[in-house]
mmCIF file with all atom_site columns, C-alpha atoms in Angstrom:
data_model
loop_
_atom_site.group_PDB
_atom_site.id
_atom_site.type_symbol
_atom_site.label_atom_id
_atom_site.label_alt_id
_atom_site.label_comp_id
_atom_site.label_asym_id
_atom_site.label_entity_id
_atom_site.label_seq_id
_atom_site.pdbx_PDB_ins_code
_atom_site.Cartn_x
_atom_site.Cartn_y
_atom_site.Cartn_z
_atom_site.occupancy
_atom_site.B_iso_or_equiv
_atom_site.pdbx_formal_charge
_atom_site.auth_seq_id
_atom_site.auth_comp_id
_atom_site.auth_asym_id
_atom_site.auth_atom_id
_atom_site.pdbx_PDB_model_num
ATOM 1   C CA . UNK Q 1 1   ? -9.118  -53.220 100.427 1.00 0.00 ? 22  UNK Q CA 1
ATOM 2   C CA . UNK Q 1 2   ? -12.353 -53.364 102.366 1.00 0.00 ? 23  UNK Q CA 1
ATOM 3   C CA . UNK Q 1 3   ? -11.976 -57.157 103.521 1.00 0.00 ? 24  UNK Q CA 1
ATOM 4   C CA . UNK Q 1 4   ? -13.361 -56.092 106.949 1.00 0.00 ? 25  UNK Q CA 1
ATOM 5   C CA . UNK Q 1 5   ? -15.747 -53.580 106.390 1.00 0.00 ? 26  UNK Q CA 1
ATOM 6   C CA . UNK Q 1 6   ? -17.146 -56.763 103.873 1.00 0.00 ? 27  UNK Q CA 1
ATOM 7   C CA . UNK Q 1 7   ? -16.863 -59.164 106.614 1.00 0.00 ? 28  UNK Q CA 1
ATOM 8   C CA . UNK Q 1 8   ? -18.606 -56.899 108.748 1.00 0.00 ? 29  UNK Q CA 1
ATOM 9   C CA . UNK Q 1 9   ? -21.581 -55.541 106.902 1.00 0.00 ? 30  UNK Q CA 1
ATOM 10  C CA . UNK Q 1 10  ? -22.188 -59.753 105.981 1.00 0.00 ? 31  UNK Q CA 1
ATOM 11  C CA . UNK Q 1 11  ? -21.797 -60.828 109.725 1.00 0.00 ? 32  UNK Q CA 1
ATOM 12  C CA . UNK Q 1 12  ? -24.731 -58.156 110.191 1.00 0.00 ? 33  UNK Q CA 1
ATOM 13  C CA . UNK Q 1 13  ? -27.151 -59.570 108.105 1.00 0.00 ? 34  UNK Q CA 1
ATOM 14  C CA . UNK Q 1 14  ? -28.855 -62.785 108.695 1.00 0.00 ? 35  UNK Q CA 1
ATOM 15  C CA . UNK Q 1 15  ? -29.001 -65.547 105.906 1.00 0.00 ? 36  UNK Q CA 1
ATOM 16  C CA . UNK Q 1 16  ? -30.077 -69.225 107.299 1.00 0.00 ? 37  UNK Q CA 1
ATOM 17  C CA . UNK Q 1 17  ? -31.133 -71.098 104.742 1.00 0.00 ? 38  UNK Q CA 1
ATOM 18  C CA . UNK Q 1 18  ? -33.927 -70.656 102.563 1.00 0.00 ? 39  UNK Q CA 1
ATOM 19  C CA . UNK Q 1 19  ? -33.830 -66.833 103.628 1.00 0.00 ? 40  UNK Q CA 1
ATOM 20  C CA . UNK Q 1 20  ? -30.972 -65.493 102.145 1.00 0.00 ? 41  UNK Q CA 1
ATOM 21  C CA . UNK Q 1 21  ? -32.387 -62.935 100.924 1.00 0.00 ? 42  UNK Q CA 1
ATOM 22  C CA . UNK Q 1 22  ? -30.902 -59.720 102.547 1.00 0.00 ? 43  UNK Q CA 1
ATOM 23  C CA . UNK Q 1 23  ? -27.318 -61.090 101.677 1.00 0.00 ? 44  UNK Q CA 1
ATOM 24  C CA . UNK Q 1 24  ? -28.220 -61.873 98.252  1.00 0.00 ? 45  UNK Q CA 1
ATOM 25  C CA . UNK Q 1 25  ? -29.573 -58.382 97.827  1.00 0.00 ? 46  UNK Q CA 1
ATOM 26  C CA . UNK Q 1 26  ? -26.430 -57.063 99.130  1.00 0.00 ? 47  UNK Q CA 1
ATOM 27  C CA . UNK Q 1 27  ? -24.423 -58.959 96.991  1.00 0.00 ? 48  UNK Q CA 1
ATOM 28  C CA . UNK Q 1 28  ? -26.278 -57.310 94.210  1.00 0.00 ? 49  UNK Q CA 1
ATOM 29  C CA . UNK Q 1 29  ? -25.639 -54.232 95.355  1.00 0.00 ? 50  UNK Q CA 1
ATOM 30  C CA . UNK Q 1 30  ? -21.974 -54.522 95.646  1.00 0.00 ? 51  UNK Q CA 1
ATOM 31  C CA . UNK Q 1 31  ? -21.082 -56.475 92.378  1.00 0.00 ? 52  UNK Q CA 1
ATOM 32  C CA . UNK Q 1 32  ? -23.242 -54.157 90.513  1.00 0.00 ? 53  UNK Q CA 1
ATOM 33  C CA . UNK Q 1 33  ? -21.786 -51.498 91.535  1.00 0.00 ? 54  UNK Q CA 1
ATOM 34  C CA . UNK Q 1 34  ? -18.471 -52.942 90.524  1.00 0.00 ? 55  UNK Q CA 1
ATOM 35  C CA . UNK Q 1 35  ? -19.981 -53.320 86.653  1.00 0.00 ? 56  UNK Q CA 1
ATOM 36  C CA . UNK Q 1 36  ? -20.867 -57.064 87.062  1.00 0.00 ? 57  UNK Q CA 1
ATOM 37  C CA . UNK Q 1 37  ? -24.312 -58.024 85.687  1.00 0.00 ? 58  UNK Q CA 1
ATOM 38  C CA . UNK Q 1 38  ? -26.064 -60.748 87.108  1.00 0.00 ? 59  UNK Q CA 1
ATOM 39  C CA . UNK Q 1 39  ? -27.820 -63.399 85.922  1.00 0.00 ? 60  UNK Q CA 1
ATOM 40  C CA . UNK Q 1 40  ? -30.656 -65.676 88.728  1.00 0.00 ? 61  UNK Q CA 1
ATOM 41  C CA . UNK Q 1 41  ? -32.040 -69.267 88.570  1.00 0.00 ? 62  UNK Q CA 1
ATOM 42  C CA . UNK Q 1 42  ? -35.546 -70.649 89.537  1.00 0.00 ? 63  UNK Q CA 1
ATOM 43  C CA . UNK Q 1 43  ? -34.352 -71.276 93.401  1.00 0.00 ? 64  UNK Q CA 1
ATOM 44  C CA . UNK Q 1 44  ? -32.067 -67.701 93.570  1.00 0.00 ? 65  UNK Q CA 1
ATOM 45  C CA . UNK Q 1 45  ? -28.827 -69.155 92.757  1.00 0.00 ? 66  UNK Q CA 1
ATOM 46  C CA . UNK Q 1 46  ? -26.618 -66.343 91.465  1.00 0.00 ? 67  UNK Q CA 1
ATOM 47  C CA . UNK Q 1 47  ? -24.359 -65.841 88.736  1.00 0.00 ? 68  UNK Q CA 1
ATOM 48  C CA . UNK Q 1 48  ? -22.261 -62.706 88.055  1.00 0.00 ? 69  UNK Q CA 1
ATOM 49  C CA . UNK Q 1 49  ? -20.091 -61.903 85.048  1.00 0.00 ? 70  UNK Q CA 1
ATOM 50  C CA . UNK Q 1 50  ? -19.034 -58.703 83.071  1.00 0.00 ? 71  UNK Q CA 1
ATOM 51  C CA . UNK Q 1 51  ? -18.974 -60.001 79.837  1.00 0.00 ? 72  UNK Q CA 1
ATOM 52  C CA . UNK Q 1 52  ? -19.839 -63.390 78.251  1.00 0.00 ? 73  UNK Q CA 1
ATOM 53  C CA . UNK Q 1 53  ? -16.689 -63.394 75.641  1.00 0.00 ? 74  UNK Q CA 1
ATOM 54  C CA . UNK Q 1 54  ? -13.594 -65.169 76.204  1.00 0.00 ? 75  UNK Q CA 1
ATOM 55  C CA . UNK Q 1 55  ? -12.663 -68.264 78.797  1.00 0.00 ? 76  UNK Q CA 1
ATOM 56  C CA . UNK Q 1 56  ? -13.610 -67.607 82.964  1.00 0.00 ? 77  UNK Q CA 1
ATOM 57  C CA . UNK Q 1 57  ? -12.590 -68.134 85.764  1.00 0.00 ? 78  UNK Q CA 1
ATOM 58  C CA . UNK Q 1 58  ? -15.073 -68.925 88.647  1.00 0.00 ? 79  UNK Q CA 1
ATOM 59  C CA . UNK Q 1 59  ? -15.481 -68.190 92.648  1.00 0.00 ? 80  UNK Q CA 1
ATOM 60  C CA . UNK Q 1 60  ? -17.895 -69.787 94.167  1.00 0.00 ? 81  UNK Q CA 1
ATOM 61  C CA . UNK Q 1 61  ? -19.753 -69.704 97.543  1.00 0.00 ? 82  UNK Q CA 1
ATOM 62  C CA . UNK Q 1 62  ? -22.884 -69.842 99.479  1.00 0.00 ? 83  UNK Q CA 1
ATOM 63  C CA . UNK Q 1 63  ? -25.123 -66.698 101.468 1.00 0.00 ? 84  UNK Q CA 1
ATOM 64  C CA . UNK Q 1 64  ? -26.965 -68.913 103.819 1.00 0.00 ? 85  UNK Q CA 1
ATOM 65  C CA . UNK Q 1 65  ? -25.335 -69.936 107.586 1.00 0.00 ? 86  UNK Q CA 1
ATOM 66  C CA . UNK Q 1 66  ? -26.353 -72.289 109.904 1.00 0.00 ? 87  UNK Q CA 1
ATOM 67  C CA . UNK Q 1 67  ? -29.307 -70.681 112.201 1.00 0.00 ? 88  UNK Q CA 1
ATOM 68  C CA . UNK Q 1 68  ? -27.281 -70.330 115.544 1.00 0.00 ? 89  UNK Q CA 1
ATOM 69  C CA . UNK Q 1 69  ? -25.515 -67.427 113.341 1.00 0.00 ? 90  UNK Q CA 1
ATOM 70  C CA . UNK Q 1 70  ? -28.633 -65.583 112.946 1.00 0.00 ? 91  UNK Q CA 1
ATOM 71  C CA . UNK Q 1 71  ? -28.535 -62.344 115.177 1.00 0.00 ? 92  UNK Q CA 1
ATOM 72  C CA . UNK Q 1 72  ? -24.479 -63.063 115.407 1.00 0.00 ? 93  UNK Q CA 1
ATOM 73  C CA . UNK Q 1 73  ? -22.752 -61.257 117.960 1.00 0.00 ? 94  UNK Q CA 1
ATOM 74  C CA . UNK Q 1 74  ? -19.752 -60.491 116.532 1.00 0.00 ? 95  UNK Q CA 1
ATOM 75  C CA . UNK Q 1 75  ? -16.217 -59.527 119.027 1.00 0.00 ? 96  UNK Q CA 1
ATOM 76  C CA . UNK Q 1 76  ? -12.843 -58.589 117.661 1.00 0.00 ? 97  UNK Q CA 1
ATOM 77  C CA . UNK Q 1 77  ? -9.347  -58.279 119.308 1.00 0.00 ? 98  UNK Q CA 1
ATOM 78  C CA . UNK Q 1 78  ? -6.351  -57.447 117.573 1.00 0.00 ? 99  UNK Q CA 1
ATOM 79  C CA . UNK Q 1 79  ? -5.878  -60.554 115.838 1.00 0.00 ? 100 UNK Q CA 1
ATOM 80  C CA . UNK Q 1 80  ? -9.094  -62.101 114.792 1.00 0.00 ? 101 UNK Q CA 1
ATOM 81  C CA . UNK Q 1 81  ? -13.033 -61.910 114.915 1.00 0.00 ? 102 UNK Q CA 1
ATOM 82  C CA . UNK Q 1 82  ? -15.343 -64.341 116.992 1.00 0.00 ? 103 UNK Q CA 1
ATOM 83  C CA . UNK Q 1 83  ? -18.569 -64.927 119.221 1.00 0.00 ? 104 UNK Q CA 1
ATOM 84  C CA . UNK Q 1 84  ? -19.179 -63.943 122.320 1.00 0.00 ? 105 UNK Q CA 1
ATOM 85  C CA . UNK Q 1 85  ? -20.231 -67.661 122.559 1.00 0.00 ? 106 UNK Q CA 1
ATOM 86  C CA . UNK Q 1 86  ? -24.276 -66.819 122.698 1.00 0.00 ? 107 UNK Q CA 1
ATOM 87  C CA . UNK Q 1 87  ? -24.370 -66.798 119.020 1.00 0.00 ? 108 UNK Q CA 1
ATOM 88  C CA . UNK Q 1 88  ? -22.257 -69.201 115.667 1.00 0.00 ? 109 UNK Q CA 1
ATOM 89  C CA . UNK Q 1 89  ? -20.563 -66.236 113.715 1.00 0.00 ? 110 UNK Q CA 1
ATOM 90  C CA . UNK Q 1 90  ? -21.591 -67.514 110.495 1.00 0.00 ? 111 UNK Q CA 1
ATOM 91  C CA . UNK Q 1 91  ? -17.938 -66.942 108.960 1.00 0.00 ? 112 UNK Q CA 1
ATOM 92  C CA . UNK Q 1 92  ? -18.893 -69.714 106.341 1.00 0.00 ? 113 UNK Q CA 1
ATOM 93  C CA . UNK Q 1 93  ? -19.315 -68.694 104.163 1.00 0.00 ? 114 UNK Q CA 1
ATOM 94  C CA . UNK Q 1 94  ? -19.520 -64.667 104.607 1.00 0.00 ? 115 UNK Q CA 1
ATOM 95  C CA . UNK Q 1 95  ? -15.729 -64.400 105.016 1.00 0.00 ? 116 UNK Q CA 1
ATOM 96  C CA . UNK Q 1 96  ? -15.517 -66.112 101.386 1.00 0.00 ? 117 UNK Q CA 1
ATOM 97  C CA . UNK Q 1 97  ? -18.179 -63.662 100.131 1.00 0.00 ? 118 UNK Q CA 1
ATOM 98  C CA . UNK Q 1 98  ? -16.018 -60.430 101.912 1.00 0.00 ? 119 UNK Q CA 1
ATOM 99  C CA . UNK Q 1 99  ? -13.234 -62.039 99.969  1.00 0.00 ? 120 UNK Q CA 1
ATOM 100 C CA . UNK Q 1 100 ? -14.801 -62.461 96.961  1.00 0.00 ? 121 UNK Q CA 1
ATOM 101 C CA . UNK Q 1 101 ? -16.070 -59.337 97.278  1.00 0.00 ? 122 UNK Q CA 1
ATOM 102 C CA . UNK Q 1 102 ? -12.732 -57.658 98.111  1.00 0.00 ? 123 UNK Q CA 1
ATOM 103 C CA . UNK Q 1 103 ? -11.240 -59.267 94.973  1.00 0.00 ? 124 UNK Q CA 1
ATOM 104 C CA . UNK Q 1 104 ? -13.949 -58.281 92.792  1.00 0.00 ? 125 UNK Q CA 1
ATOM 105 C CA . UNK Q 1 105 ? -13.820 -54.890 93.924  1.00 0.00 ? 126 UNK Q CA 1
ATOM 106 C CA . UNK Q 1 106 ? -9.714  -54.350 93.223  1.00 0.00 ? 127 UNK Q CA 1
ATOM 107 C CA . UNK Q 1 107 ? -9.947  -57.037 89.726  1.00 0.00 ? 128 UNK Q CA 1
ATOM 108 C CA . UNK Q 1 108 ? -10.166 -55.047 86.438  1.00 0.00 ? 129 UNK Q CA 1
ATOM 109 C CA . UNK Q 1 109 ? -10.266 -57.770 83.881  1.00 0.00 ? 130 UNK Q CA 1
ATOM 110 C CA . UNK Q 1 110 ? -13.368 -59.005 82.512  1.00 0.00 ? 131 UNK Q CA 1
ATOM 111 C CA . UNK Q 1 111 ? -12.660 -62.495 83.028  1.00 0.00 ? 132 UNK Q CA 1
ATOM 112 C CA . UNK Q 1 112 ? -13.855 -63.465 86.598  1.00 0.00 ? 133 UNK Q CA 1
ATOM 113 C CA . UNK Q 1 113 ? -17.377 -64.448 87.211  1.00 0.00 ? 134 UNK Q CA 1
ATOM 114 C CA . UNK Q 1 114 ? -18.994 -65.557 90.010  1.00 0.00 ? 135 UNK Q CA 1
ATOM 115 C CA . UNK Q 1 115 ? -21.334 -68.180 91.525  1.00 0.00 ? 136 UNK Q CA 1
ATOM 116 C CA . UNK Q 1 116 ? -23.371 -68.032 94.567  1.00 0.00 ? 137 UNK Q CA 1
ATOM 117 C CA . UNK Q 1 117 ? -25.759 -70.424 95.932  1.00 0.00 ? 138 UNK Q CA 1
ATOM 118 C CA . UNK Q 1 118 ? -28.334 -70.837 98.863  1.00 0.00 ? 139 UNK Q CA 1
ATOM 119 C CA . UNK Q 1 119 ? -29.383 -73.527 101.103 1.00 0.00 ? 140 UNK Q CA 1
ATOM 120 C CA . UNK Q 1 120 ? -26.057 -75.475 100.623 1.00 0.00 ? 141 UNK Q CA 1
ATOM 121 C CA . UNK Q 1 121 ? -25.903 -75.378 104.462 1.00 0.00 ? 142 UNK Q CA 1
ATOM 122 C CA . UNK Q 1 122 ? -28.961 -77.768 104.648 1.00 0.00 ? 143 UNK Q CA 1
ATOM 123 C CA . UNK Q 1 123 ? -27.112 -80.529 102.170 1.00 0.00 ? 144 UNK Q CA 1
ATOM 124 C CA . UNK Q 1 124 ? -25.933 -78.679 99.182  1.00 0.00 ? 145 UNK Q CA 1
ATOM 125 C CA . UNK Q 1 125 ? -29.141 -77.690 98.026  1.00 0.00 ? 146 UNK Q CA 1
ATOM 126 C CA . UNK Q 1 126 ? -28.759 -74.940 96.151  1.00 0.00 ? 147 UNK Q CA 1
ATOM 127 C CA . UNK Q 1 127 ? -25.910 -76.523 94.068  1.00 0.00 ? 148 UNK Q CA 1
ATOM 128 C CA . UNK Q 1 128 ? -27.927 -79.644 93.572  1.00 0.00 ? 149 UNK Q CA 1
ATOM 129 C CA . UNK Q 1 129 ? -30.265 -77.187 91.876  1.00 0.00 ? 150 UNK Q CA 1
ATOM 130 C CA . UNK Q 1 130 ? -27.896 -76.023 88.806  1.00 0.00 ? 151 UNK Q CA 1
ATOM 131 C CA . UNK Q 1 131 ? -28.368 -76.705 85.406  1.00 0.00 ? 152 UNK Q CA 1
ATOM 132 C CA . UNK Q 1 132 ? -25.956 -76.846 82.487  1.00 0.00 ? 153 UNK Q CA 1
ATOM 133 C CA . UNK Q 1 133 ? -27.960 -73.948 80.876  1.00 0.00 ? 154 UNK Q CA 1
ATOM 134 C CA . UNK Q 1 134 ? -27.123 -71.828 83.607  1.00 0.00 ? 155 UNK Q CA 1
ATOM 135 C CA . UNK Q 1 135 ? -23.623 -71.498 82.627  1.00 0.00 ? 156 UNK Q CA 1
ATOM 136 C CA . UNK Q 1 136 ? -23.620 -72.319 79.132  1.00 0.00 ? 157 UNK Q CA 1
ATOM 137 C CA . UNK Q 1 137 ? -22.904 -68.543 77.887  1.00 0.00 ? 158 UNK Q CA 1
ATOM 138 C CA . UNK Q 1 138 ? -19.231 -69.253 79.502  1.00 0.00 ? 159 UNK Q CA 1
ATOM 139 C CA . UNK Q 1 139 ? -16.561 -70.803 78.861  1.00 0.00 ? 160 UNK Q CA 1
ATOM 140 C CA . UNK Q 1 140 ? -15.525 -71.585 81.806  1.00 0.00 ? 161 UNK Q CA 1
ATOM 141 C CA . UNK Q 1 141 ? -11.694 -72.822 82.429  1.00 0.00 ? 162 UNK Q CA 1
ATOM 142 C CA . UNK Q 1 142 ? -11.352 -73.157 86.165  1.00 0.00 ? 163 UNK Q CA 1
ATOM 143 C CA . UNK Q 1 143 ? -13.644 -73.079 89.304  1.00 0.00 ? 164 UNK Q CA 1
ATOM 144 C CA . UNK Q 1 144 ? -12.086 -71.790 93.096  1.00 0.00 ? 165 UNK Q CA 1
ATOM 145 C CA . UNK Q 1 145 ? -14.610 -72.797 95.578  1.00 0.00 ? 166 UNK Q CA 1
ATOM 146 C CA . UNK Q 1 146 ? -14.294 -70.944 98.623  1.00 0.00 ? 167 UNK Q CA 1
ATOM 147 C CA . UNK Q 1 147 ? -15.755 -72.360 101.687 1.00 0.00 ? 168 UNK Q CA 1
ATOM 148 C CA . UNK Q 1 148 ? -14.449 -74.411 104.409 1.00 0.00 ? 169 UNK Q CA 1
ATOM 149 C CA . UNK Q 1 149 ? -11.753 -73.915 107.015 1.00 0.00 ? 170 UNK Q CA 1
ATOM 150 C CA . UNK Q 1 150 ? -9.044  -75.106 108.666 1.00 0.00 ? 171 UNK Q CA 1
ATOM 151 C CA . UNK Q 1 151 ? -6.523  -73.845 111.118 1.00 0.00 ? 172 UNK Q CA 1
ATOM 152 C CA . UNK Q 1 152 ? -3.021  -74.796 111.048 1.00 0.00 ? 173 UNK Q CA 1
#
């Protein structure tokens, strides 16, 4: 599983919002590369599947981060990842895009597609943007958003 090396390469690249475009392009990269085709709204909302037969399930997330997370400087220990307090780390949402992209990477069935969306950092903009059309090809059964935290 490549969970880090994910979390890493993400963490590298900035995304605020509106300019997400070197993390979408990465994205790309990755899911093509493990089969998925992609389909792309007016506003660069993406949506990747394998095939459009049979019911979906759905992981969704965002590529932009707030701006402080622009130029992150990323510090590890043995136990987690952080800041070095100059810079936000922009873990949401890239550690739900290394994880989606760590699942995607080890799932074999051709029932998992994926959303991602930009600007939702600036009030949800992105998904404010969707249309019905977008995902009518799919029969879509359940959605797993992935964004958030909290420590316990």
């Amino acid at each position: 599983m490549n969970l880090e090396r994910y979390f890493k390469e993400l963490i590298a690249l900035p995304s605020p919002s509106r300019d997400e475009g070197k993390v979408a392009g990465y994205m790309k990269d990755k899911l093509s590369s493990f089969g998925y085709k992609f389909n792309e709204d007016s506003v660069g909302n993406l949506l990747f599947y394998k095939d459009l037969d049979g019911e979906k399930i759905m992981f969704s997330g965002h590529m932009d981060t707030v701006p402080p997370a622009v130029n992150a400087r990323m510090v590890e220990d043995d136990e987690k990842f952080f800041t070095d307090g100059t810079t936000a780390l922009g873990a949401d949402d890239k550690c739900a895009l290394a994880a989606i992209l760590s699942t995607a990477e080890e799932y074999d069935g051709n029932d998992l597609i994926i959303l991602l969306c930009v600007a939702e950092e600036i009030g949800l903009w992105g998904s404010s943007k969707l249309t019905k059309e977008f995902f009518s090809p799919f029969d879509i059964k359940q959605n797993y958003i992935f964004d958030a935290q909290k420590r316990v």
